[in-house]
Tab-separated table of C-alpha atoms in Angstrom:
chain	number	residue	atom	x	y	z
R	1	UNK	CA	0.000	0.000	0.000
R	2	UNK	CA	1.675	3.529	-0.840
R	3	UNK	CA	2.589	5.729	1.936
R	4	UNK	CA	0.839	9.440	0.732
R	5	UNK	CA	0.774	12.879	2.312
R	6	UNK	CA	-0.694	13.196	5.539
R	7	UNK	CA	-3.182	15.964	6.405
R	8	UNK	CA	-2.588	17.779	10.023
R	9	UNK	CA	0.434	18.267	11.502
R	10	UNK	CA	2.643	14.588	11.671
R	11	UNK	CA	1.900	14.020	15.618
R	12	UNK	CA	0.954	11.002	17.413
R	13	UNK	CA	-0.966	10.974	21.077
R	14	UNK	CA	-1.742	7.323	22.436
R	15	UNK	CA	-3.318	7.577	25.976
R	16	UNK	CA	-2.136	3.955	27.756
R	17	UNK	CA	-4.617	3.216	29.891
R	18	UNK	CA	-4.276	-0.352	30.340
R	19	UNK	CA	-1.000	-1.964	32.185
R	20	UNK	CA	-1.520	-5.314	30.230
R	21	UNK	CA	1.946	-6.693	28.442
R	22	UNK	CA	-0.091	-7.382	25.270
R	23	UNK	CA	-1.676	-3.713	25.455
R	24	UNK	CA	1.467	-2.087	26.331
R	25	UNK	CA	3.129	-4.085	23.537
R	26	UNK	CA	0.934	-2.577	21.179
R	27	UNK	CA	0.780	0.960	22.297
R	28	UNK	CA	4.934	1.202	22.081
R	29	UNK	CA	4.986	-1.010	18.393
R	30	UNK	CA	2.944	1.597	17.476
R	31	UNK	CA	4.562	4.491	19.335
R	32	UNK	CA	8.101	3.527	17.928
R	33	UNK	CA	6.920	2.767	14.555
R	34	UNK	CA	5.229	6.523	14.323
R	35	UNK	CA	8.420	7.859	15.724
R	36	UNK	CA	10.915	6.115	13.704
R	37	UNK	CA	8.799	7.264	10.539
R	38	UNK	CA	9.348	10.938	11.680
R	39	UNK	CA	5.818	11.625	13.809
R	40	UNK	CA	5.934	13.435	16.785
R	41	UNK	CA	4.566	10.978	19.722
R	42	UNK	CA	3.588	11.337	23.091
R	43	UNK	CA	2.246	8.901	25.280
R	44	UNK	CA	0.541	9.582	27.915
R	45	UNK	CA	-0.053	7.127	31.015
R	46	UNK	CA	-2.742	6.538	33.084
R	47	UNK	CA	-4.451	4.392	35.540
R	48	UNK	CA	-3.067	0.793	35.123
R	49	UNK	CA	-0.820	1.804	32.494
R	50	UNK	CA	1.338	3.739	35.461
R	51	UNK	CA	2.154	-0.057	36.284
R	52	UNK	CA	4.076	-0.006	33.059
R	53	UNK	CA	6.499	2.372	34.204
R	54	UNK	CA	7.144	1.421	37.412
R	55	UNK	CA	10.491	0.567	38.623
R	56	UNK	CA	10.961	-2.878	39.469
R	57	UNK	CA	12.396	-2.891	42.710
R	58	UNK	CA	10.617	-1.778	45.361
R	59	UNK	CA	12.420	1.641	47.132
R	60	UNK	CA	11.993	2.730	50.380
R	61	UNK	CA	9.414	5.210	49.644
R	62	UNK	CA	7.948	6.261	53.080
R	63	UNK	CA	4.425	7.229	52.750
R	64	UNK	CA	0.565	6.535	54.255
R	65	UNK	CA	-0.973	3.332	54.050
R	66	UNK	CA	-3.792	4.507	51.893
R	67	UNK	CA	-1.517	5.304	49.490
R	68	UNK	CA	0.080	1.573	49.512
R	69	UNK	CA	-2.859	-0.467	49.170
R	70	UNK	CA	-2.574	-0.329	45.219
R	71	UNK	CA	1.210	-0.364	44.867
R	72	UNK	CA	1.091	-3.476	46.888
R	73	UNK	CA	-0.988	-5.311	44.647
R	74	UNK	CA	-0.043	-3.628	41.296
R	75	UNK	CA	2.468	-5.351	38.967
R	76	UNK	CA	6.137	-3.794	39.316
R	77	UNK	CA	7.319	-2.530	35.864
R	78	UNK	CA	6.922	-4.226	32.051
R	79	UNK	CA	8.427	-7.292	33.514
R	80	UNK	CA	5.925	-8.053	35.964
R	81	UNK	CA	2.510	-7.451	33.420
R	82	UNK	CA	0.052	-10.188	32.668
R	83	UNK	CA	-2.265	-10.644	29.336
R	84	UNK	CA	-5.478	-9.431	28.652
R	85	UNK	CA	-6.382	-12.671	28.125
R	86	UNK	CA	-5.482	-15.894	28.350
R	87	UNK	CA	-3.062	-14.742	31.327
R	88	UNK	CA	-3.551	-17.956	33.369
R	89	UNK	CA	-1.888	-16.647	36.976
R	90	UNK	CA	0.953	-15.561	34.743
R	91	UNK	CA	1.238	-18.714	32.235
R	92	UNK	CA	0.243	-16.657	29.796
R	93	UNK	CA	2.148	-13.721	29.845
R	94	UNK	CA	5.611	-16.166	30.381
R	95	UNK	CA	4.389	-18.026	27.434
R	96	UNK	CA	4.021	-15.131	24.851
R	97	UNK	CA	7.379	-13.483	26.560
R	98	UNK	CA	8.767	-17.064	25.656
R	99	UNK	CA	7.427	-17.196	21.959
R	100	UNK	CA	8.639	-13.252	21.298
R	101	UNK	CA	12.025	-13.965	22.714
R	102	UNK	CA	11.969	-17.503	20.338
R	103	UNK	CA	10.628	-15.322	17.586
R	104	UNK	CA	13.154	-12.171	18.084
R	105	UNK	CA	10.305	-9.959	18.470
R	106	UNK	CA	11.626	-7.453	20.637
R	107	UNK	CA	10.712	-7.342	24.138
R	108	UNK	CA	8.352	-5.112	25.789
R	109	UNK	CA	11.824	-3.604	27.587
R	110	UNK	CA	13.618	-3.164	24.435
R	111	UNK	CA	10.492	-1.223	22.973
R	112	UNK	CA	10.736	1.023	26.139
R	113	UNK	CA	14.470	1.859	25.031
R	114	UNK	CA	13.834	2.487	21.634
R	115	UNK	CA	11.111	4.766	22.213
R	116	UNK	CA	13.207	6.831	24.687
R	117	UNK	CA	16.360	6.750	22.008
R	118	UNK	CA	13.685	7.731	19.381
R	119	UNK	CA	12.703	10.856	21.346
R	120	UNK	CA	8.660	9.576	22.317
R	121	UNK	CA	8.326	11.907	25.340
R	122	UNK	CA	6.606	9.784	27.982
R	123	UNK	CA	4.087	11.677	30.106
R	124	UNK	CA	2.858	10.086	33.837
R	125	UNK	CA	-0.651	11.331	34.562
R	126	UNK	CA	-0.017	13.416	37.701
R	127	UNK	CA	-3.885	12.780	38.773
R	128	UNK	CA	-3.813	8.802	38.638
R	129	UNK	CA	-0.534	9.038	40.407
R	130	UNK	CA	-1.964	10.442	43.154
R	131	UNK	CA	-5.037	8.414	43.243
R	132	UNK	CA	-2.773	5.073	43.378
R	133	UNK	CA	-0.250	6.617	45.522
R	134	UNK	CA	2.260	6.457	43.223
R	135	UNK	CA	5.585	9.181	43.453
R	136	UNK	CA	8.106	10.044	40.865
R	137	UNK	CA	10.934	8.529	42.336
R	138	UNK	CA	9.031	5.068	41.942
R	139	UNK	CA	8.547	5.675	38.404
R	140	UNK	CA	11.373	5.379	35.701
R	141	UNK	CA	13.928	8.094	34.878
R	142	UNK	CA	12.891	10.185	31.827
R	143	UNK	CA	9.402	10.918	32.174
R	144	UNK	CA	7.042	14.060	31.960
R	145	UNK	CA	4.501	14.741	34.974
R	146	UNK	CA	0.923	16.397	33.400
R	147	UNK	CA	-2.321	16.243	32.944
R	148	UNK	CA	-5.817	16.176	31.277
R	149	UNK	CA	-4.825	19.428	30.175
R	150	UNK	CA	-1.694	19.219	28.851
R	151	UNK	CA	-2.665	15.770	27.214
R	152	UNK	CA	-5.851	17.601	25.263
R	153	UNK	CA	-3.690	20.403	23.842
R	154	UNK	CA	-1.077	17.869	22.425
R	155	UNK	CA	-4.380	15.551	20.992
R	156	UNK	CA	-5.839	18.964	19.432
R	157	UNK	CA	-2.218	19.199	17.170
R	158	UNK	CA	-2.241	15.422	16.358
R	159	UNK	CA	-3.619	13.573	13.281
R	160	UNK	CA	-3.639	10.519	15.129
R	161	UNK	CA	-5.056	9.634	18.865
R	162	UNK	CA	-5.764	6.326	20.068
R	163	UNK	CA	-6.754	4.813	23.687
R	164	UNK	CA	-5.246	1.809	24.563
S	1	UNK	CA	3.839	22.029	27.488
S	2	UNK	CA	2.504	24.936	25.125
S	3	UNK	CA	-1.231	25.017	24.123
S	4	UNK	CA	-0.952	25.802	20.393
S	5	UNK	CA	-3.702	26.451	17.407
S	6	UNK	CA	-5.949	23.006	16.784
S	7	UNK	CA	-5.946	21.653	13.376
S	8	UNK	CA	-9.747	21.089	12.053
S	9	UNK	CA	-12.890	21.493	14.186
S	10	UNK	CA	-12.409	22.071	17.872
S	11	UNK	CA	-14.817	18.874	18.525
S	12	UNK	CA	-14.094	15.909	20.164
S	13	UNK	CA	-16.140	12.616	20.494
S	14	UNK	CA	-15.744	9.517	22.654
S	15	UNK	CA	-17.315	5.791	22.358
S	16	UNK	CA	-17.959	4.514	25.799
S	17	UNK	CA	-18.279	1.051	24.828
S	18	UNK	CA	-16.940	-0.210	28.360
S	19	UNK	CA	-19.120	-0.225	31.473
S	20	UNK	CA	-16.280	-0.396	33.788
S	21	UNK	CA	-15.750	2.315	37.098
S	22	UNK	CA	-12.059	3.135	35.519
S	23	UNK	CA	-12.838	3.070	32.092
S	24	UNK	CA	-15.883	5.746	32.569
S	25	UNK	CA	-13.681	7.858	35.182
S	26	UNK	CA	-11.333	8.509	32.179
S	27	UNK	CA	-14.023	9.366	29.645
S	28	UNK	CA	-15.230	11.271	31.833
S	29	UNK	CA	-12.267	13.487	32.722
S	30	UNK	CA	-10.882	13.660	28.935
S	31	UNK	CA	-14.646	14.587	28.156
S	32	UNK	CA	-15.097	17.421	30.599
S	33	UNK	CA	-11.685	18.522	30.956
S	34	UNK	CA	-12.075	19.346	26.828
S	35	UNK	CA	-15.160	21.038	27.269
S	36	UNK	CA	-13.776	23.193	29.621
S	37	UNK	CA	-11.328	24.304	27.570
S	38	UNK	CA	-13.847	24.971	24.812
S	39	UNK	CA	-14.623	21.906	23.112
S	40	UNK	CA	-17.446	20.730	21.900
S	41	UNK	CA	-17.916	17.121	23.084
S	42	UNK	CA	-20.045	14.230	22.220
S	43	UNK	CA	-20.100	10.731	24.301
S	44	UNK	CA	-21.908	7.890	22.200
S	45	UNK	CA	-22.793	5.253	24.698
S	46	UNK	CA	-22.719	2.266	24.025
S	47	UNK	CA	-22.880	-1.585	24.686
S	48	UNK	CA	-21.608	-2.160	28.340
S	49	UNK	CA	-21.241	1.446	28.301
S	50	UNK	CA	-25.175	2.012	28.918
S	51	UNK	CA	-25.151	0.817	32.295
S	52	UNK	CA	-23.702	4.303	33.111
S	53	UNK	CA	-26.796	6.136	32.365
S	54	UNK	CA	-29.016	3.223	33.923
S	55	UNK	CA	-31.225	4.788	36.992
S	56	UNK	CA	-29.834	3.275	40.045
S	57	UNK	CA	-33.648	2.841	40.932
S	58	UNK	CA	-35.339	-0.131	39.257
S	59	UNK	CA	-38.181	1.685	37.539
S	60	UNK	CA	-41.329	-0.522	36.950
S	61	UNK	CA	-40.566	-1.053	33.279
S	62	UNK	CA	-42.981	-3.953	32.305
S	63	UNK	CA	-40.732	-5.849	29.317
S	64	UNK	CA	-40.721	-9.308	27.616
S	65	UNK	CA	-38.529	-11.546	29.366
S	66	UNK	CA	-35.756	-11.614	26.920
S	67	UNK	CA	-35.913	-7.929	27.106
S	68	UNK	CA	-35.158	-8.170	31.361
S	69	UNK	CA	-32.429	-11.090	30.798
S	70	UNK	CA	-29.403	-8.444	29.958
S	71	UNK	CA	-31.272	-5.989	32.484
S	72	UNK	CA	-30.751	-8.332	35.715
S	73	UNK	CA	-27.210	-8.865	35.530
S	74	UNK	CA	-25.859	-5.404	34.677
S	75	UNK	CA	-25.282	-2.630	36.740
S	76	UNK	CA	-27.542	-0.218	37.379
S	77	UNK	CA	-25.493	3.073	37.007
S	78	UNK	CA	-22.672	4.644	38.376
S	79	UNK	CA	-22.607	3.587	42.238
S	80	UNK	CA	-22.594	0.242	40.980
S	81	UNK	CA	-19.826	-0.415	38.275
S	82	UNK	CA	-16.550	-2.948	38.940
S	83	UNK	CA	-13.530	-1.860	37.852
S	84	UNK	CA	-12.051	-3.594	34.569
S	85	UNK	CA	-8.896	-5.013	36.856
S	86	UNK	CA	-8.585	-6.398	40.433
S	87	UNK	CA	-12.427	-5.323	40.856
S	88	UNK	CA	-12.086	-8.632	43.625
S	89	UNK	CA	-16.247	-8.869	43.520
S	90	UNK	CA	-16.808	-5.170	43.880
S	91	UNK	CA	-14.191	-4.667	46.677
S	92	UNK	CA	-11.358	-2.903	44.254
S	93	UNK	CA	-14.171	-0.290	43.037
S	94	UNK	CA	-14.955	0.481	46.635
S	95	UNK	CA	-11.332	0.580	47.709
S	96	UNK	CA	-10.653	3.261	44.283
S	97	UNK	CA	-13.731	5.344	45.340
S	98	UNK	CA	-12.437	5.732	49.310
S	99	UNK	CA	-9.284	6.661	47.814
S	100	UNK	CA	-10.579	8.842	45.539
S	101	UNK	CA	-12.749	10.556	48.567
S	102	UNK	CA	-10.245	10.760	50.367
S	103	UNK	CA	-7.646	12.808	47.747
S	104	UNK	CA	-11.000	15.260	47.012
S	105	UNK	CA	-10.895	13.715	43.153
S	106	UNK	CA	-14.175	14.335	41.298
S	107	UNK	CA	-16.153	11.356	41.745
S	108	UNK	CA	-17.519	9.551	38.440
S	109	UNK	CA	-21.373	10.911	39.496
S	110	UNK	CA	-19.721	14.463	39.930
S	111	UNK	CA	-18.149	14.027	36.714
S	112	UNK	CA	-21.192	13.257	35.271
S	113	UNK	CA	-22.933	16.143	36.501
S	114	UNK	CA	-20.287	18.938	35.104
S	115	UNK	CA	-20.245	16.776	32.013
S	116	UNK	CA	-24.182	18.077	31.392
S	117	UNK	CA	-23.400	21.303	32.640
S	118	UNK	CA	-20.574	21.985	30.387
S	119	UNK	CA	-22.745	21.183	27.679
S	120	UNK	CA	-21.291	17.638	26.799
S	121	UNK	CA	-24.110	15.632	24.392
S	122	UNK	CA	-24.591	12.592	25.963
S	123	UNK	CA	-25.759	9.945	23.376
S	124	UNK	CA	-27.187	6.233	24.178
S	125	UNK	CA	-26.974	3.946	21.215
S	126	UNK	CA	-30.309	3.190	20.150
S	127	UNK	CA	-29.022	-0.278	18.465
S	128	UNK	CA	-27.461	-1.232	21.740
S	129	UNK	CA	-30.563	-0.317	24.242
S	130	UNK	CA	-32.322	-2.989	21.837
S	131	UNK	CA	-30.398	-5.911	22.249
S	132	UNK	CA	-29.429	-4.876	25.937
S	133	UNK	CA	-33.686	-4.420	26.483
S	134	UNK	CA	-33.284	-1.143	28.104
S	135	UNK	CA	-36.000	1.342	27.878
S	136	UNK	CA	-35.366	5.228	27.142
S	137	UNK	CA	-37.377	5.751	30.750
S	138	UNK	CA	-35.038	3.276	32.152
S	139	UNK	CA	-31.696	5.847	31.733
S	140	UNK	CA	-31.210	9.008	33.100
S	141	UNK	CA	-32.529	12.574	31.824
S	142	UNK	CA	-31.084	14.648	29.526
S	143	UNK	CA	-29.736	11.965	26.896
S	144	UNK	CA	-30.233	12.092	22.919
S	145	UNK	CA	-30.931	8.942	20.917
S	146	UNK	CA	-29.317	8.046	17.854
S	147	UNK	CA	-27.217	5.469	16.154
S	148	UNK	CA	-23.964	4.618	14.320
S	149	UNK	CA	-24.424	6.941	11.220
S	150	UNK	CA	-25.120	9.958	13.733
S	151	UNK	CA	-21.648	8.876	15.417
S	152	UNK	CA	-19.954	8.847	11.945
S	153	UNK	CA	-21.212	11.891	11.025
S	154	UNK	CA	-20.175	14.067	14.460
S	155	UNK	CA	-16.818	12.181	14.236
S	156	UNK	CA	-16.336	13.046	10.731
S	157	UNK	CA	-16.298	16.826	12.113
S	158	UNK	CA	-14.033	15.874	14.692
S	159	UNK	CA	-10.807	15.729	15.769
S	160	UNK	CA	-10.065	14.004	18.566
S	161	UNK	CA	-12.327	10.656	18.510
S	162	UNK	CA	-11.310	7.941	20.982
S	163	UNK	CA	-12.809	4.615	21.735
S	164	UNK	CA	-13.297	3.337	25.681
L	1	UNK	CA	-28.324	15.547	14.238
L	2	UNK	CA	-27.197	17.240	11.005
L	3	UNK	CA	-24.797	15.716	8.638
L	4	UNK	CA	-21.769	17.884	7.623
L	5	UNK	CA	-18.682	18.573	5.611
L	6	UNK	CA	-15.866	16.712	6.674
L	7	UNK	CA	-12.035	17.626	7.466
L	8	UNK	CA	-9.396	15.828	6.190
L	9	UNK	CA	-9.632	13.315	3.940
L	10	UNK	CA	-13.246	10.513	4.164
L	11	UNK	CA	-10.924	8.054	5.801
L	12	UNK	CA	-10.961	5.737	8.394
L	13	UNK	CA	-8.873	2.903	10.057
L	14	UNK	CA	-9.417	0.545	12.896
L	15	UNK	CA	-7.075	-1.381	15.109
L	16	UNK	CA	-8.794	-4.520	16.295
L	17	UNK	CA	-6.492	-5.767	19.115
L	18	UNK	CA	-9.538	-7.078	20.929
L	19	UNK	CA	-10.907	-10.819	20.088
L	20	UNK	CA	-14.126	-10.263	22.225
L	21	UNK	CA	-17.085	-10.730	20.215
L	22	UNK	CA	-18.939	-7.577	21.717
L	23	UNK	CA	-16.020	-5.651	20.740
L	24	UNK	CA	-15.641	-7.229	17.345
L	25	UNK	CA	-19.312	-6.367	17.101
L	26	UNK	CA	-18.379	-2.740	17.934
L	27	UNK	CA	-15.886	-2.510	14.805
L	28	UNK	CA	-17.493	-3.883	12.215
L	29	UNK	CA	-21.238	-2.027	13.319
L	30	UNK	CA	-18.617	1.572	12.756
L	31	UNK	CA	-16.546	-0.350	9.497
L	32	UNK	CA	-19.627	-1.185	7.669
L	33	UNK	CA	-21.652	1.838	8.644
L	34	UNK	CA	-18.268	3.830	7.642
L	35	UNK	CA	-18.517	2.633	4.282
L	36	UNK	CA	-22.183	2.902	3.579
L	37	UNK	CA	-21.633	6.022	4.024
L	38	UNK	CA	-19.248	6.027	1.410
L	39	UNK	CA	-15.800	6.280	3.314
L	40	UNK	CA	-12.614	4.252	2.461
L	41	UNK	CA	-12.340	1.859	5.604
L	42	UNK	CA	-9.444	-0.217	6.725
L	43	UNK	CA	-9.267	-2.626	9.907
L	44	UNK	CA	-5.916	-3.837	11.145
L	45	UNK	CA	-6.117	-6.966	12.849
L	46	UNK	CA	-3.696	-7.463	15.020
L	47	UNK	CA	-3.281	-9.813	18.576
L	48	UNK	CA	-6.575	-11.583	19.998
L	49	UNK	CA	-8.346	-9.580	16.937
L	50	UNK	CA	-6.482	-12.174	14.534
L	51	UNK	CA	-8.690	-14.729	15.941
L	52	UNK	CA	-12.030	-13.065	14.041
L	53	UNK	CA	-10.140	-14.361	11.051
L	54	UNK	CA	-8.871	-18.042	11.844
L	55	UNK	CA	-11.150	-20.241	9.740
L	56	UNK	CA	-13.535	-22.137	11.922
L	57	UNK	CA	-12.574	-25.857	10.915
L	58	UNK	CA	-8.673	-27.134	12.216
L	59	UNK	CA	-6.730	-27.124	8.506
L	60	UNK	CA	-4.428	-29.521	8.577
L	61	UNK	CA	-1.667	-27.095	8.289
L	62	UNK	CA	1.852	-28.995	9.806
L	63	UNK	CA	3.715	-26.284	11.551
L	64	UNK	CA	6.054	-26.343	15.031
L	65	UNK	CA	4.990	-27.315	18.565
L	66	UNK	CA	5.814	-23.967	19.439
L	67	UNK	CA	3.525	-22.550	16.481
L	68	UNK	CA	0.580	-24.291	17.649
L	69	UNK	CA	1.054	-23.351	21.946
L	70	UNK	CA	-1.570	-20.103	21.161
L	71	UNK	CA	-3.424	-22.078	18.339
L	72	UNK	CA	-4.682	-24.567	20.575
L	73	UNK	CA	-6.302	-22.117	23.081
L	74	UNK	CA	-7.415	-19.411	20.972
L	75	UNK	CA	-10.914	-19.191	19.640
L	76	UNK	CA	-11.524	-20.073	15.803
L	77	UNK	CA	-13.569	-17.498	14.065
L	78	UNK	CA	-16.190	-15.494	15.191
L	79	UNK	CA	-18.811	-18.255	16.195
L	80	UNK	CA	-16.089	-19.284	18.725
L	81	UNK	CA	-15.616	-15.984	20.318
L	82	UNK	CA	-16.773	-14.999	24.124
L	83	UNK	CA	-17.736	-11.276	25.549
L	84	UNK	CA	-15.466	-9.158	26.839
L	85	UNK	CA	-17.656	-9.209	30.072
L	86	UNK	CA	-20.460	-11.641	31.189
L	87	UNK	CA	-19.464	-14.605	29.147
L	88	UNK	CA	-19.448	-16.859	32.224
L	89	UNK	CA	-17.782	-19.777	29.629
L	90	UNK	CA	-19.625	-18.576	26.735
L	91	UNK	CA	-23.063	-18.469	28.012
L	92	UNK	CA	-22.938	-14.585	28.089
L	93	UNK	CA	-21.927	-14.886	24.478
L	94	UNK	CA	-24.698	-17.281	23.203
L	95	UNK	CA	-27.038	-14.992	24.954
L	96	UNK	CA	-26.287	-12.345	22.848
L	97	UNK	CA	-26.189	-13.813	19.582
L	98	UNK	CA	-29.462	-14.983	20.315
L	99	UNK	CA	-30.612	-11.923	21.578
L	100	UNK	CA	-29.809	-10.262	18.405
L	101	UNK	CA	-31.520	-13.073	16.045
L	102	UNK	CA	-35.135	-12.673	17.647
L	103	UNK	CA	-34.150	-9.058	18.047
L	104	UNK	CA	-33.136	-8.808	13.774
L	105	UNK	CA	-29.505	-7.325	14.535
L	106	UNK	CA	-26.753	-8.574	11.757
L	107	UNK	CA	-24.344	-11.043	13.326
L	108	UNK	CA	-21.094	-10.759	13.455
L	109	UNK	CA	-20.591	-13.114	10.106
L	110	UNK	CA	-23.284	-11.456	8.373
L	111	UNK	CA	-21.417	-7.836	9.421
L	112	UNK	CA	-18.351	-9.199	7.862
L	113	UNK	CA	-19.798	-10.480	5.013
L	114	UNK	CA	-21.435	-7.062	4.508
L	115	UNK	CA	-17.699	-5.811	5.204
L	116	UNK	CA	-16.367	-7.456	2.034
L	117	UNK	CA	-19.168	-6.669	0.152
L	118	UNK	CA	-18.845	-2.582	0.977
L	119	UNK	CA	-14.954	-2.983	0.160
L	120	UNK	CA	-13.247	-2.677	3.897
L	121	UNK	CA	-9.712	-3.549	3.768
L	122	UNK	CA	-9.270	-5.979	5.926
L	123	UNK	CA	-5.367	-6.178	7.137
L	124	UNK	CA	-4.228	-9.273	9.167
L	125	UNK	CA	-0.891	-7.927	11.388
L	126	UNK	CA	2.257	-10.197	10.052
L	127	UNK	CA	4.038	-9.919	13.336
L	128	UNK	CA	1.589	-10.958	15.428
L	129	UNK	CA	0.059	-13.695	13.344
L	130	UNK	CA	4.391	-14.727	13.775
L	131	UNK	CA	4.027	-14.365	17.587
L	132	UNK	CA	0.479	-16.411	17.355
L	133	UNK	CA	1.830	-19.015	15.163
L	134	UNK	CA	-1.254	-18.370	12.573
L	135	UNK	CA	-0.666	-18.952	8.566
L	136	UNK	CA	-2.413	-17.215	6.057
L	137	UNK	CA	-3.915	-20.664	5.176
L	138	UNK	CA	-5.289	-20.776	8.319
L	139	UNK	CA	-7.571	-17.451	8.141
L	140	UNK	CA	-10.396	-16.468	5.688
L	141	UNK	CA	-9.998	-15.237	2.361
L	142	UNK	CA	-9.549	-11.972	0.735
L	143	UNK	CA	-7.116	-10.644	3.598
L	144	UNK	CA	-4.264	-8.465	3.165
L	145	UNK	CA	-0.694	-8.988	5.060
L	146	UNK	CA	1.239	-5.960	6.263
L	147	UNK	CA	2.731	-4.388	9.619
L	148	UNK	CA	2.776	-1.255	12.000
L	149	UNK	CA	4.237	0.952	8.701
L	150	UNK	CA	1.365	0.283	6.855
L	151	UNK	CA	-1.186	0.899	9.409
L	152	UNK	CA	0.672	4.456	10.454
L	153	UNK	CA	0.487	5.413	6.718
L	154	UNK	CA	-3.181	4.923	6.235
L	155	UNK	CA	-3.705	6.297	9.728
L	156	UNK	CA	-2.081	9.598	8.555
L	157	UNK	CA	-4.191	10.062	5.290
L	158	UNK	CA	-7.138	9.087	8.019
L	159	UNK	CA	-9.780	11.509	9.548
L	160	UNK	CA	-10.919	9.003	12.014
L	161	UNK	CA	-8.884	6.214	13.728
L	162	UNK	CA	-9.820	4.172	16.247
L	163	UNK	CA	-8.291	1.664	18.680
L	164	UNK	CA	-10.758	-1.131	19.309
């Protein structure tokens, strides 16, 4: 199929709600693709799809016990995600790492690093932070802190916007 | 992050296909955050999304039985949805409202309310309240009928559409 | 609601990640309504969505142990497919479809019939039928193969893209 001009400017917003590996997965294939082909893309995390960028090991990050009932039960980072479906108390998601790997698909890590190399600004949704308790310093180095605001005024200049 | 000119219309339109506590929270939010920044907005409602508008009350509809079958098992509005992970039989939703109580975050039935009075359309899917057997006088005030060639049309206008 | 002009060229693309029938339900209703209405239409079917187009009897189609892992557990075609919510092992998902026959709403086959029929490109996602371990033998006819590259440039000649 030929590749034509676009209309709009050549920006890219994908909202990642979800924190599931096969969701994520898609959001940065497409993410990375758009970025490597020139676009502009920001992606913008909320909810469950904080989960995605969370570091893996746990730091000493004093705070209230309201704010660690859902970072006790919320997955730890890309490596800790399940599936959508099929997930199976983790089966799943260790079986479709498994076939990727077997495959050389790149992982959900390495699609992580190429969108930071490719220059996909990553922004944490200050407002779901707060409602699962989550700081900065247990999120991964690199990111942007915003909000509903910020995300509608980037959506307004894109000719693209999904939710994932 | 600057807020720059908008390319097209400055319209914006959301599917709420999912019924879920989280999943409505963020419509919600991206939905009334635009229109306060001068958007016009359209929700199209839809599938599992319905059961947002439901009354809570159980009005004395009298329907066929296959029209009551969908109508037992789903939520009957807001105060009632599960969230779309770790919902644990209703505790998770309870758990994310508390927190969100406690932080002073709009609650989804607050959300709702500045959604009408910021002059969001509010649209039920007229093909979906047929096979789901739910009754105009079964769903809150204030809603407009119409199908999928009315969403097409107000998306076609648009540009910002997202699917929930 | 009024009917008019659109921005951008009458465009519109589709990523169905989800396998669910309610949500395959949800893409075609927009695809084939889309293209009534005289729009070019193109769904991308990529992860669980793949399994809309597996054909519904096993072909005999030799290929690795590894190749068949997802094959085994995944639905085949759309009479095989559950709800996203409510299926309670598949119940929730014969419930509907015969909800819609007394009720005169299109199946899902007869939507993608009507799909063909009104010209919708429909795009199977190479990489992830790879990951999945699905042939082209193995899905229906009249698909076309391609990646992320080829969904980002139809999305950018696009006025409306969704993420389903």
């Amino acid at each position: 199929m030929p590749v034509e001009a676009s209309n709009g400017e050549d920006r890219k917003t994908i909202i990642v709600f979800s924190g599931d590996l096969d969701r994520a997965m898609a959001a940065f294939i497409i993410a990375t693709g758009a970025a490597a082909m020139g676009s502009k893309v920001t992606m913008f995390f909320t909810f469950w799809g904080l989960n995605i960028l969370r570091k893996p090991s746990g730091e000493a990050v004093r705070k209230p016990l309201l704010d660690r009932l859902f970072g006790w039960m919320m997955p730890r980072g890309p490596a800790k995600l399940g599936l959508s479906k099929m997930n199976m108390g983790g089966l799943g998601a260790r079986m479709m790492r498994y076939v990727m790997k077997q495959k050389k698909v790149a992982s959900l890590e390495e699609l992580m690093d190429t969108a930071k190399e490719l220059g996909v600004k990553l922004v944490a949704c200050t407002m779901s932070m707060d409602v699962m308790g989550l700081r900065p310093e247990e999120l991964i180095d690199g990111l942007e802190f915003a909000g509903v605001a910020t995300y509608l005024s980037e959506a307004d200049r894109a000719n693209v916007n999904l939710f994932i």
